[in-house]
Coordinates of C-alpha atoms and ligand atoms in Angstrom, one line a residue:
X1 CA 0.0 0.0 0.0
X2 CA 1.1 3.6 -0.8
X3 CA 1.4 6.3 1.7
X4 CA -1.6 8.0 1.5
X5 CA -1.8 12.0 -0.4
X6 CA -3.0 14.5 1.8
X7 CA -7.1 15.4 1.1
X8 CA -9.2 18.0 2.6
X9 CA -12.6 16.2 2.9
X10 CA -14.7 17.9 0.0
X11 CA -18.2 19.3 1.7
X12 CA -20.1 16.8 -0.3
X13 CA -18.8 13.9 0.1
X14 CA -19.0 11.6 3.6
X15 CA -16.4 8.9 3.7
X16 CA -17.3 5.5 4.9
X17 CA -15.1 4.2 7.5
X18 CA -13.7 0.2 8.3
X19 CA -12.5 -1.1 11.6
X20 CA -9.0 -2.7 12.0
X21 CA -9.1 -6.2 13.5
X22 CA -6.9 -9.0 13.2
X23 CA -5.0 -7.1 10.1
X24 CA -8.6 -7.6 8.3
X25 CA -10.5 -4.5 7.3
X26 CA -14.5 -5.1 9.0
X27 CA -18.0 -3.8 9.2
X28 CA -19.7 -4.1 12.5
X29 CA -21.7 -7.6 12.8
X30 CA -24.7 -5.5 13.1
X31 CA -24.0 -3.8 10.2
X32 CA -24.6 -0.6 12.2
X33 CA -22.7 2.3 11.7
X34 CA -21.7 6.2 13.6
X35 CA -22.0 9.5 11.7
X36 CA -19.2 11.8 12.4
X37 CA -20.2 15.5 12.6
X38 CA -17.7 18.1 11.1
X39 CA -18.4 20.7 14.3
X40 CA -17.1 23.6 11.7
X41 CA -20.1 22.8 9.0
X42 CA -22.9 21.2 11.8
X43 CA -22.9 18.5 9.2
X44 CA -22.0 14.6 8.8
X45 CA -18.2 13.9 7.1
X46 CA -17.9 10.1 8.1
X47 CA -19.4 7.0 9.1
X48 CA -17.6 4.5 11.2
X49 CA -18.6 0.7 12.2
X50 CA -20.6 0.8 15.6
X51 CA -19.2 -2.1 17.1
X52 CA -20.9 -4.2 19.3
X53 CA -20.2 -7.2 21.6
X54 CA -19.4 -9.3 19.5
X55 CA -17.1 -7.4 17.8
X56 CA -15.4 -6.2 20.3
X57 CA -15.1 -10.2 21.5
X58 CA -13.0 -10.6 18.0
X59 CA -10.9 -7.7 18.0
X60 CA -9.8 -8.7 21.6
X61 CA -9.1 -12.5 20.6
X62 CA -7.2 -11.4 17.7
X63 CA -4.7 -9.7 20.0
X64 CA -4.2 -12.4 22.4
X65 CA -3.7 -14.8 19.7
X66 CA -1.1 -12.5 18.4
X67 CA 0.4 -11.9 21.3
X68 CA 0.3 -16.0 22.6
X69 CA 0.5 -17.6 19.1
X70 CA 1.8 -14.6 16.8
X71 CA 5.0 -13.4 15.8
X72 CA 5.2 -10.8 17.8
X73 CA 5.6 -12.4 20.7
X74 CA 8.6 -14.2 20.2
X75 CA 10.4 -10.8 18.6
X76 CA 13.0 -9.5 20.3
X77 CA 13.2 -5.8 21.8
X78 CA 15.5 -4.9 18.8
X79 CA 12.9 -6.2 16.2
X80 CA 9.7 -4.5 17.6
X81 CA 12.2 -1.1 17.9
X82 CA 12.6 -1.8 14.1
X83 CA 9.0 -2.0 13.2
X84 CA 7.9 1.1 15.6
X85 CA 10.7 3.2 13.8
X86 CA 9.0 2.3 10.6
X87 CA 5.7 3.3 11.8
X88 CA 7.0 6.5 13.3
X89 CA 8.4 7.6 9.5
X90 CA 5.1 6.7 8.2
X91 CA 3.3 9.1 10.4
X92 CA 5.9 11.9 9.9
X93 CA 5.4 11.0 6.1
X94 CA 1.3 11.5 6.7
X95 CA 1.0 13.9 9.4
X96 CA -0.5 16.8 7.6
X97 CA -3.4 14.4 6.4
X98 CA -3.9 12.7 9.7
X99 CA -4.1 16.7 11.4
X100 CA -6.5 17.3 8.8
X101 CA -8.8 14.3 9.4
X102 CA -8.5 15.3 13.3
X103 CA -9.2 18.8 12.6
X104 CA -12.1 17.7 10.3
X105 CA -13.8 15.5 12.9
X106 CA -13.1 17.5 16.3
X107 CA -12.8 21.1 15.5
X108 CA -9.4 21.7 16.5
X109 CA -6.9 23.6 14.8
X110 CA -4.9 22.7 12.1
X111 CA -2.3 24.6 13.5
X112 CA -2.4 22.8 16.6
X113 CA -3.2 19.5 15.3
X114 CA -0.3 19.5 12.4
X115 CA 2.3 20.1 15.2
X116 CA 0.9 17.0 17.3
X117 CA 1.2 15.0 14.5
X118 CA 4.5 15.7 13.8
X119 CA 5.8 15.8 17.4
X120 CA 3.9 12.0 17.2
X121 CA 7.1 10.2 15.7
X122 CA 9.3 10.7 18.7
X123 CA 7.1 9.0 20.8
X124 CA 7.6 5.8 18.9
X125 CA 11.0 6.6 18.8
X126 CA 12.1 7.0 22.4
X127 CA 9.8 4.2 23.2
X128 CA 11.3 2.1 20.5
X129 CA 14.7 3.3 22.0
X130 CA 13.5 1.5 25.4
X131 CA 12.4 -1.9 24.2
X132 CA 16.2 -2.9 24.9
X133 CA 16.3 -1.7 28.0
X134 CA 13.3 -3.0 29.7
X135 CA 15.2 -5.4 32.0
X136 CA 15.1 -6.9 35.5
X137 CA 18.0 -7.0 37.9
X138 CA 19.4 -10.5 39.6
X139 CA 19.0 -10.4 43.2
X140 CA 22.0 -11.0 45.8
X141 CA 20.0 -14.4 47.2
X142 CA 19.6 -14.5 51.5
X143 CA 19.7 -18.7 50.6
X144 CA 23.1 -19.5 48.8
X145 CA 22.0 -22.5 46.7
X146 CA 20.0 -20.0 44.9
X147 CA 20.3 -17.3 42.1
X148 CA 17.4 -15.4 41.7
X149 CA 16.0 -12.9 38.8
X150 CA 13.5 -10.6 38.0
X151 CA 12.1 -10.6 33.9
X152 CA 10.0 -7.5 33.3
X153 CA 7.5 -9.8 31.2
X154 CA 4.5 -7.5 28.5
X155 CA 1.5 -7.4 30.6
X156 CA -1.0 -9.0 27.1
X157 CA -3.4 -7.4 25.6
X158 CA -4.3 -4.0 26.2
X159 CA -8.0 -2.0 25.6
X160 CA -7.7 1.7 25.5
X161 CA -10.3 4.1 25.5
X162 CA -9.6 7.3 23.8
X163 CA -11.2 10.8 24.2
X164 CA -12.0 13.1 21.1
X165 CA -9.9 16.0 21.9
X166 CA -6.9 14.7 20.7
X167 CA -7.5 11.4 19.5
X168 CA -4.0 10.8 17.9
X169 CA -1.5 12.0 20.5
X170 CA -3.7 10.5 23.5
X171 CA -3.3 7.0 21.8
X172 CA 0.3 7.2 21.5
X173 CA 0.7 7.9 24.7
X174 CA -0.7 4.4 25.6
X175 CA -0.2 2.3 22.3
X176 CA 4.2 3.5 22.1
X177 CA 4.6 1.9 25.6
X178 CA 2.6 -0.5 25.2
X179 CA 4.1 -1.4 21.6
X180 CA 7.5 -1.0 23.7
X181 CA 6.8 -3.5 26.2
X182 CA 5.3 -6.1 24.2
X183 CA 1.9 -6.0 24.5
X184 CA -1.2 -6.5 21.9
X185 CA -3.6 -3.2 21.6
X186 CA -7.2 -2.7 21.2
X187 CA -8.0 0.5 20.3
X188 CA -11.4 2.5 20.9
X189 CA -11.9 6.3 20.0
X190 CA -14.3 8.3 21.3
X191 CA -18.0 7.9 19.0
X192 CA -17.3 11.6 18.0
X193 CA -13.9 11.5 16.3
X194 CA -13.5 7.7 15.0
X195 CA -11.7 8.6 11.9
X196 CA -7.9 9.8 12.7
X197 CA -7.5 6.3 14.5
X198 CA -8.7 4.6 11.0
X199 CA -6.0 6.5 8.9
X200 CA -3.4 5.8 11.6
X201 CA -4.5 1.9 11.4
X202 CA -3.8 2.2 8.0
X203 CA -0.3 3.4 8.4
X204 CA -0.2 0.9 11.3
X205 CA -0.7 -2.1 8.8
X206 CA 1.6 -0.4 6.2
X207 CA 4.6 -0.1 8.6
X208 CA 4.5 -4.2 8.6
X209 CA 3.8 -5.4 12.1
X210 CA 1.9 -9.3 12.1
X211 CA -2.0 -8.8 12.5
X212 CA -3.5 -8.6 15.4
X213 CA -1.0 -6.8 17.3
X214 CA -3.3 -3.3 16.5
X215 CA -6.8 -3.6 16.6
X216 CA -9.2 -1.1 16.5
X217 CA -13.1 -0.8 17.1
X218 CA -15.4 1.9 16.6
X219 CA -18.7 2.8 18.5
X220 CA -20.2 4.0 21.8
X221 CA -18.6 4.1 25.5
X222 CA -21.3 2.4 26.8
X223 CA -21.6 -0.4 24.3
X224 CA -18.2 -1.2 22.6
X225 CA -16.3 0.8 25.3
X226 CA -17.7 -1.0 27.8
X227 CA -17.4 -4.5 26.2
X228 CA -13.8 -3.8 26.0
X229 CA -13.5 -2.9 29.5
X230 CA -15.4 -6.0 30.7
X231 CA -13.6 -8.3 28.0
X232 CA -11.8 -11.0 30.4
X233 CA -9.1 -11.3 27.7
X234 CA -7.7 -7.9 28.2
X235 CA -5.6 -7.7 30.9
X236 CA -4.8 -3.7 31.1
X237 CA -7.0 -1.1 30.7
X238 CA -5.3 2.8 29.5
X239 CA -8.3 5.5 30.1
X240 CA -8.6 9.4 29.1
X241 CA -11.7 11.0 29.4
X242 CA -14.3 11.8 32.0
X243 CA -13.7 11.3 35.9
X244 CA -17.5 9.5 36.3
X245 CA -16.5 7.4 33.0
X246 CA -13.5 7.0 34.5
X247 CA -14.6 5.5 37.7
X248 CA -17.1 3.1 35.7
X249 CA -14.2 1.9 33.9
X250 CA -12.2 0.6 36.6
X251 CA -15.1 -0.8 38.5
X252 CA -15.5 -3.0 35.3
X253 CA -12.1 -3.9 34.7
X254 CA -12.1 -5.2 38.8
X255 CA -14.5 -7.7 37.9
X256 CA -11.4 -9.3 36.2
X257 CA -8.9 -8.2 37.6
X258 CA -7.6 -5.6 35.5
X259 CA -4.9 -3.2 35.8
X260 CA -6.1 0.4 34.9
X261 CA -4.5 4.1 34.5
X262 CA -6.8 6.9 33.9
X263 CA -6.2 10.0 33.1
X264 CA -9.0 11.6 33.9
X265 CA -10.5 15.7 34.6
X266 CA -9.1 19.0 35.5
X267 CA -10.1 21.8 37.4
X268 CA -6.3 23.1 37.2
X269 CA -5.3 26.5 39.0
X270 CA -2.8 29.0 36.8
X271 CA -1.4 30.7 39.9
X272 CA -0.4 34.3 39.1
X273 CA 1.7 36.3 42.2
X274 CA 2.0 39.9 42.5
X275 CA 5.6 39.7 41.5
X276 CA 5.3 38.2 38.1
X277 CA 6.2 39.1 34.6
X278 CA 1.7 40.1 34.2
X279 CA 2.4 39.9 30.2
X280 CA 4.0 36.8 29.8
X281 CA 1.5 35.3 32.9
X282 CA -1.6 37.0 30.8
X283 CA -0.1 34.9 27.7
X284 CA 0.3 31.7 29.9
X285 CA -3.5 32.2 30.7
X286 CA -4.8 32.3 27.5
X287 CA -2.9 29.2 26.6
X288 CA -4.2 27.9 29.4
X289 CA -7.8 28.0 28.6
X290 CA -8.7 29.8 25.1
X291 CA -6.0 27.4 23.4
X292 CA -7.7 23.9 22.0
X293 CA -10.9 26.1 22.7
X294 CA -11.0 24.7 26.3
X295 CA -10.8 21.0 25.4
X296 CA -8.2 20.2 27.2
X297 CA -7.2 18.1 30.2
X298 CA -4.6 20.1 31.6
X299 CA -6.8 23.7 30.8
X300 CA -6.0 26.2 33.5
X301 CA -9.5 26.9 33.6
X302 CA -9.2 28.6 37.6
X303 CA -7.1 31.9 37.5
X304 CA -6.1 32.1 41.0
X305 CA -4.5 35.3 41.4
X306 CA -3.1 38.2 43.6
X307 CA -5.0 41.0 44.7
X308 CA -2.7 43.3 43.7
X309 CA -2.4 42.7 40.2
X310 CA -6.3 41.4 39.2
X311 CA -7.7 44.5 38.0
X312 CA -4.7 44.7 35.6
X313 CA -4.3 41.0 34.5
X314 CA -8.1 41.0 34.2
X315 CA -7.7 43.6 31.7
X316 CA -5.0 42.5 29.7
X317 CA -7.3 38.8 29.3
X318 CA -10.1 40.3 28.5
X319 CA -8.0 42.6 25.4
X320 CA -6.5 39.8 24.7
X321 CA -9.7 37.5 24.5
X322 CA -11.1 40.1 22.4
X323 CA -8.1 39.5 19.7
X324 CA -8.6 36.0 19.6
X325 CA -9.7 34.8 15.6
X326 CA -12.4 32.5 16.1
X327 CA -12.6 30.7 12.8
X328 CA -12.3 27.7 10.4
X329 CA -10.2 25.4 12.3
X330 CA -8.4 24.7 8.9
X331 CA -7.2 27.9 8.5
X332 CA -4.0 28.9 9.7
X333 CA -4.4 31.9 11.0
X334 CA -7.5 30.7 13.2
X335 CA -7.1 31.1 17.3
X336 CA -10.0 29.3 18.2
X337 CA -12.3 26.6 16.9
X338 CA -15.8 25.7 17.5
X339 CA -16.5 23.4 20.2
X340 CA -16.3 20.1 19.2
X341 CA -19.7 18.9 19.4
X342 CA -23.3 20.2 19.9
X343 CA -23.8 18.5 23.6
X344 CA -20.4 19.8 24.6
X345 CA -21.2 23.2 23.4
X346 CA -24.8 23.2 25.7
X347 CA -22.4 21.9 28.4
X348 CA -20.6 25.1 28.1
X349 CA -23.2 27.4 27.7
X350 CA -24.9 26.3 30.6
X351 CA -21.8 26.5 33.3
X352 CA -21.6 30.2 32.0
X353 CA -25.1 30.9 33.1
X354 CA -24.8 28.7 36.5
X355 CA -21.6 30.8 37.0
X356 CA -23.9 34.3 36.6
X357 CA -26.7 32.6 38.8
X358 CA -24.3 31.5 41.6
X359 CA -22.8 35.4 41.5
X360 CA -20.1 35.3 39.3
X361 CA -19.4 38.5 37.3
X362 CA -19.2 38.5 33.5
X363 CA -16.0 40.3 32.4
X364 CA -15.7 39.1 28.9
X365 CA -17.9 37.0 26.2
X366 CA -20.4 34.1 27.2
X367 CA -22.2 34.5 23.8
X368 CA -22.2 32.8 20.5
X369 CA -20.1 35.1 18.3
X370 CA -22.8 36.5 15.6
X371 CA -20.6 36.6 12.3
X372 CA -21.9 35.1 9.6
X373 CA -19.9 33.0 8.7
X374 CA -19.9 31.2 12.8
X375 CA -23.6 30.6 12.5
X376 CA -23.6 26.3 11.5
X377 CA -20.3 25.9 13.6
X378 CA -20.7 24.9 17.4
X379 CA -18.9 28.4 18.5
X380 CA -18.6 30.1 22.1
X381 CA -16.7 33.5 22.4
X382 CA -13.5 33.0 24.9
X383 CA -15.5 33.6 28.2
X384 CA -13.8 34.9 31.5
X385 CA -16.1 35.1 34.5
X386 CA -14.8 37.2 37.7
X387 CA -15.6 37.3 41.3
X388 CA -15.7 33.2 41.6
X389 CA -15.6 31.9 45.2
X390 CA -13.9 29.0 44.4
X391 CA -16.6 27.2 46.2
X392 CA -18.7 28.1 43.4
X393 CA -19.5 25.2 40.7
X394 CA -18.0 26.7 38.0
X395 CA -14.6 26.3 40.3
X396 CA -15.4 23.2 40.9
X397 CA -16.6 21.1 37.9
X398 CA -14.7 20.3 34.8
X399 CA -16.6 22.6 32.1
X400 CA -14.2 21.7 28.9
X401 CA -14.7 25.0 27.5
X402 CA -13.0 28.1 27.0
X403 CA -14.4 29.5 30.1
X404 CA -12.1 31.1 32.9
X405 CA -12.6 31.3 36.4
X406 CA -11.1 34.4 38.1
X407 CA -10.7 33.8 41.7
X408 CA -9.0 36.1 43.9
X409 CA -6.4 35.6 46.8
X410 CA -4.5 37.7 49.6
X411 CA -1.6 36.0 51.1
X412 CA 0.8 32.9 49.5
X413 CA -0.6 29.9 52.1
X414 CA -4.5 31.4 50.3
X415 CA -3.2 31.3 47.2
X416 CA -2.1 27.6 48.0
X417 CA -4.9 26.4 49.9
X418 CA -7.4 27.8 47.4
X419 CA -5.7 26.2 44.0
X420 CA -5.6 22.4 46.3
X421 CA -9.0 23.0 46.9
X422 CA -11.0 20.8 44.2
X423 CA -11.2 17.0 43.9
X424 CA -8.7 17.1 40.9
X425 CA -5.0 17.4 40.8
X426 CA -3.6 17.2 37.0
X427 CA -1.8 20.3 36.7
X428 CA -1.0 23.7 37.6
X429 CA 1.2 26.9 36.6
X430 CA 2.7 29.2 38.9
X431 CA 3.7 32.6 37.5
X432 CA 6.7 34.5 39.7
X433 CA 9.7 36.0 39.6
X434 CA 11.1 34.7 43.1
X435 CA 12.8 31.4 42.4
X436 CA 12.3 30.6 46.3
X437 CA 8.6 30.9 45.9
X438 CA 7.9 29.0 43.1
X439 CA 9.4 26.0 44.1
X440 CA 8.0 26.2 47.7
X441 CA 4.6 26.7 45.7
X442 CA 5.3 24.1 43.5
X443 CA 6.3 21.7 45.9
X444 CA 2.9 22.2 47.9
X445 CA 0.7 21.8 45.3
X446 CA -1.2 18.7 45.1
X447 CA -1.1 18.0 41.0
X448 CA 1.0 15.7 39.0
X449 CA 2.7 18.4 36.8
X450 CA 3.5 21.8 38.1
X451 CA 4.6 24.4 35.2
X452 CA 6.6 27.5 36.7
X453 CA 6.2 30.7 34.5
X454 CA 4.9 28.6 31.5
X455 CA 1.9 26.4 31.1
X456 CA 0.3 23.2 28.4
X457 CA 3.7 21.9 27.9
X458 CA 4.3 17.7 27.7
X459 CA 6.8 15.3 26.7
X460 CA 7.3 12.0 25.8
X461 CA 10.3 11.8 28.0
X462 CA 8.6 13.0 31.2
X463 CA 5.7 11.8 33.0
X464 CA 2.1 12.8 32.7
X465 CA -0.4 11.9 35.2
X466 CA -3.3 13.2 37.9
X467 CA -3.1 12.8 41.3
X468 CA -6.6 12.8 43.6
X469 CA -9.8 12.6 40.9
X470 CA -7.6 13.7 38.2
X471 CA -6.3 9.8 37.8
X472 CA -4.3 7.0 38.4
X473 CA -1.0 6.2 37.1
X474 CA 1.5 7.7 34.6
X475 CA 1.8 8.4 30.8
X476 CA 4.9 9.4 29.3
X477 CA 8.5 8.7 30.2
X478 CA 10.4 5.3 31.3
X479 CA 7.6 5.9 34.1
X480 CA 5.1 4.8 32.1
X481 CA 6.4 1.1 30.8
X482 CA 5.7 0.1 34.0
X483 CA 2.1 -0.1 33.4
X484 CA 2.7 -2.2 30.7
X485 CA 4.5 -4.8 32.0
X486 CA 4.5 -6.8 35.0
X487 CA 7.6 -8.3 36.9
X488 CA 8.4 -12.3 37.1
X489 CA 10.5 -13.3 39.7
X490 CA 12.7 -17.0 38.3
X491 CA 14.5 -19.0 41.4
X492 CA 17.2 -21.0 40.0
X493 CA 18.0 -23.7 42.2
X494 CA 22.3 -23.9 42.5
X495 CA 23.3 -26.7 44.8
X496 CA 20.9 -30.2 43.7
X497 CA 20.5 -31.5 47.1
X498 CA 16.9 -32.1 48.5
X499 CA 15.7 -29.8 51.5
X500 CA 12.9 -30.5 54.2
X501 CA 9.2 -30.3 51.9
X502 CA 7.7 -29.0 54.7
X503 CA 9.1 -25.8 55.7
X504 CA 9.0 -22.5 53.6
X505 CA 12.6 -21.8 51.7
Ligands
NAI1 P1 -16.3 10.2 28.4 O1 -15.3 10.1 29.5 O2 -17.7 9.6 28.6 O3 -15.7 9.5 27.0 C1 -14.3 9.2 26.9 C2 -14.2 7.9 26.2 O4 -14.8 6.9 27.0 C3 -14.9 7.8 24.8 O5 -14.2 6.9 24.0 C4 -16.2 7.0 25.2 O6 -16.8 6.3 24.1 C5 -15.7 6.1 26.3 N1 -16.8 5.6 27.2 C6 -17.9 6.3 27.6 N2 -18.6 5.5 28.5 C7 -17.9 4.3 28.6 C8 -18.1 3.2 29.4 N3 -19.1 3.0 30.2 N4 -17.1 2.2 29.3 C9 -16.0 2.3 28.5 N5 -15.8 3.4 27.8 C10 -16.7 4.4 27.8 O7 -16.4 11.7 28.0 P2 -17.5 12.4 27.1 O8 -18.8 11.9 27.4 O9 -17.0 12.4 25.7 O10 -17.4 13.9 27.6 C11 -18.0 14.3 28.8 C12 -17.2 15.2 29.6 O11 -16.0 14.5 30.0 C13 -16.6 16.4 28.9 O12 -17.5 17.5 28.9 C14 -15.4 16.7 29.7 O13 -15.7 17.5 30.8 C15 -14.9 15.4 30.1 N6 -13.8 14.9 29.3 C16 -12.5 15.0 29.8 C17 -11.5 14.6 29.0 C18 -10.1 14.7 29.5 O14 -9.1 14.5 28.8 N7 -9.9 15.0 30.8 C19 -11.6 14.1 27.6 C20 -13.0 14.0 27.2 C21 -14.0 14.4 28.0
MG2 MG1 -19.9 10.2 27.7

């Protein structure tokens, strides 16, 4: 098969979508398909195959048949390195079409999307660069007839469940370790945004690994996610999305036993002290929470900020939330996208007026922008709400919108206690000059990645990860192939004499 040529999806045409399992292109059993909405146009661009139980049940036996009976399980680290290489080129070779397929299906913008997709490689790059160096250590036996080792063995087949804000990159984040460590992969995006995982299948089979290794299946969470979740033949479960869907997932997958991470919800302070640089902390706010249009994990969607300096920050967001180009998220010089689906975008809508009814001030937007040319896509103007107690819902809930809360603070132990004070924990910023400060800030803050004088920065090299509602485990970094594997411990027997059966060794 040929790489494939880049195509903007033509307004007239809707592409029909297979699922990947067991290297075979399939329709659902059922025969039952998913429309994919282009959020820009309000109208359908795709179908996909809504999979059901029983299609789920093959897609999950085809991995553990490749990964008991296949090739791929008797490869060494070197040759699954080889083959993940090959898939990284192929994705550096397609990126611009896979960021336009994203774009197409969730809204995002090009501009954003095109630079996932080609950061995307080096995942499967420094991943592949691990698979030789996921080893286990020989332990200094306390009996000396024995010599004893660890094997860091793949942990089998794993089911991922994949969010539609950034379908691509969230895979990787689960599918290059796992890939890394051994393991077989079932793939399922959200019902919203099917289609980027398709092309990537394609470039998945192209790159040569044995079927079954990469599955994927298309269709609802609460059908075909949830089969997958409940499938006894998967024995890890990787999980972005929601916090409740979150918590229904590993529920399910402790029926059998299954290890989970989540990476779930945010409710993530940007911190901003009287003594910081306001313009570049302004700047780190709107990337925060205007950037991806909201949709984000890590947004900074609580401004928790010094007295001193909120009438003037305030200002300078709202002028610059007033700059920002809402528009075609295939056009470059776009800022902001519509929101990627109609139910998200009532979401939205109604934590702006819950924010007004509980007392929160509106300093900036909260409407649907009225230019013509916004009218069939799913827009919200940049929104900033001040005066938020940070009791108040729209402090405390996940709204996945660009909506900011403003909440003010006095002294450095408020500012702390105020930004701890939600049930998440996935991220925070913390704008100041004094270097003592922002490490003693950083250091109290109870979230799994703490950005000082930047924010919405990740790696592949360093780990990603909530702590209290916010999730459970790591993505990203050597951190993460511990998820995928699990650790064997061999006693080797030195001396071949015969010892008492009926006392422990
Ligand atoms: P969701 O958490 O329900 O969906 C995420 C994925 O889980 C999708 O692939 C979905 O099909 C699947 N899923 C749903 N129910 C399932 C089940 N019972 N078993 C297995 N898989 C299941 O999120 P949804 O409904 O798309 O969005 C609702 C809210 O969740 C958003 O408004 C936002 O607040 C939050 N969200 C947070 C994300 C994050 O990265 N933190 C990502 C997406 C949504
Ligand atoms: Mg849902």
């Amino acid at each position: 098969m040929q790489s494939q040529q880049i195509e903007t999806p033509r307004a007239d045409e809707v592409r029909g979508y297979s699922m990947l399992v067991g290297g075979e292109w399939v329709e659902a059993r059922s025969g039952e398909t998913l429309e994919s909405v282009n959020p820009y146009t309000g109208k359908v661009w795709a179908t996909a195959p809504a999979a059901g139980d029983e299609d789920v049940d093959r897609a999950v036996r085809a991995a553990r048949e490749a990964f008991d009976e296949g090739p791929w399980g008797k490869m060494t680290g070197t040759e699954r390195a080889r083959l993940m290489r090959r898939l990284a080129e192929l994705i550096a070779e397609n990126a611009e079409n896979l960021a336009v397929v994203e774009s197409t299906d969730n809204g995002k913008l090009l501009r954003e999307m095109s630079q996932q997709a080609r950061a995307m490689p080096e995942w499967y790059y420094y991943f592949a660069g691990a698979t030789d160096k996921i080893q286990g250590e020989t332990i200094p036996s306390d009996k000396p007839n024995f010599f004893v080792y660890t094997r860091h063995e793949p942990i089998g087949v794993v089911g991922a469940i994949v969010p539609w804000n950034s379908p691509l990159l969230l895979l990787t984040w689960k599918l290059a370790p796992a890939l890394a460590a051994g393991c077989t992969f079932v793939a399922k995006p959200a019902e919203q945004t099917s289609a980027s995982t398709l092309e990537f299948a394609k470039l998945f089979e192209e790159a040569g690994f044995p079927p079954g290794v990469f599955n994927v299946v298309t269709g609802y969470g609460p059908t075909a996610g949830s089969a997958l979740v409940r499938h006894p033949g998967v024995d890890k479960v990787g999980f972005t999305g929601s916090t409740e869907t979150g918590k229904r997932v590993m529920k399910d997958a402790a029926d059998h036993l299954a290890k989970v991470t989540l990476e779930l919800g945010g409710k993530s302070p940007n911190i901003v002290f009287e003594d910081a640089d306001l313009e570049a902390a302004a700047n780190g706010v709107v990337s925060g929470i205007f950037a991806a249009t909201g949709q984000t994990c890590m947004a900074g969607s609580r401004l928790v900020v010094q007295e001193g300096v909120h009438d003037d920050l305030v200002a300078a967001l709202s002028e610059k939330a007033k700059s920002i180009k809402l528009g075609n998220p295939l056009e470059m010089e776009s800022e902001m996208g519509p929101v990627a689906f109609k139910e998200q975008l009532e979401k939205v809508q109604g934590y702006i007026r819950i924010g007004q009814e509980e007392g929160a001030e509106l300093a900036f937007g909260g409407k649907r922008p009225d230019a013509e040319e916004l009218r069939d896509g799913f827009f919200i103007e940049p929104t900033i709400l001040t005066g938020v107690d940070n009791r108040m819902k729209v402090a405390q809930e996940e709204i996945f919108g660009p909506v900011l809360s403003v909440i003010p603070a006095k002294s450095e132990e408020e500012v702390i206690r105020q930004a701890n004070a939600t049930p998440f924990g996935l991220a925070a910023g913390v704008w100041t000059k004094d270097i003592q400060r922002a490490h003693r800030v950083a250091h109290a803050l109870r979230a799994g990645t703490v950005w000082i004088n930047a924010y919405r920065t990740v790696s592949f090299n360093t780990p990603f990860g909530g702590y209290k509602s916010s999730g459970i485990g790591r993505e990203n970094g050597l951190e993460s192939l511990r998820e995928y594997t699990q650790v064997k411990a061999v006693w080797v027997e030195l001396s071949g004499k015969t010892r008492d059966p009926f006392m422990l060794g």
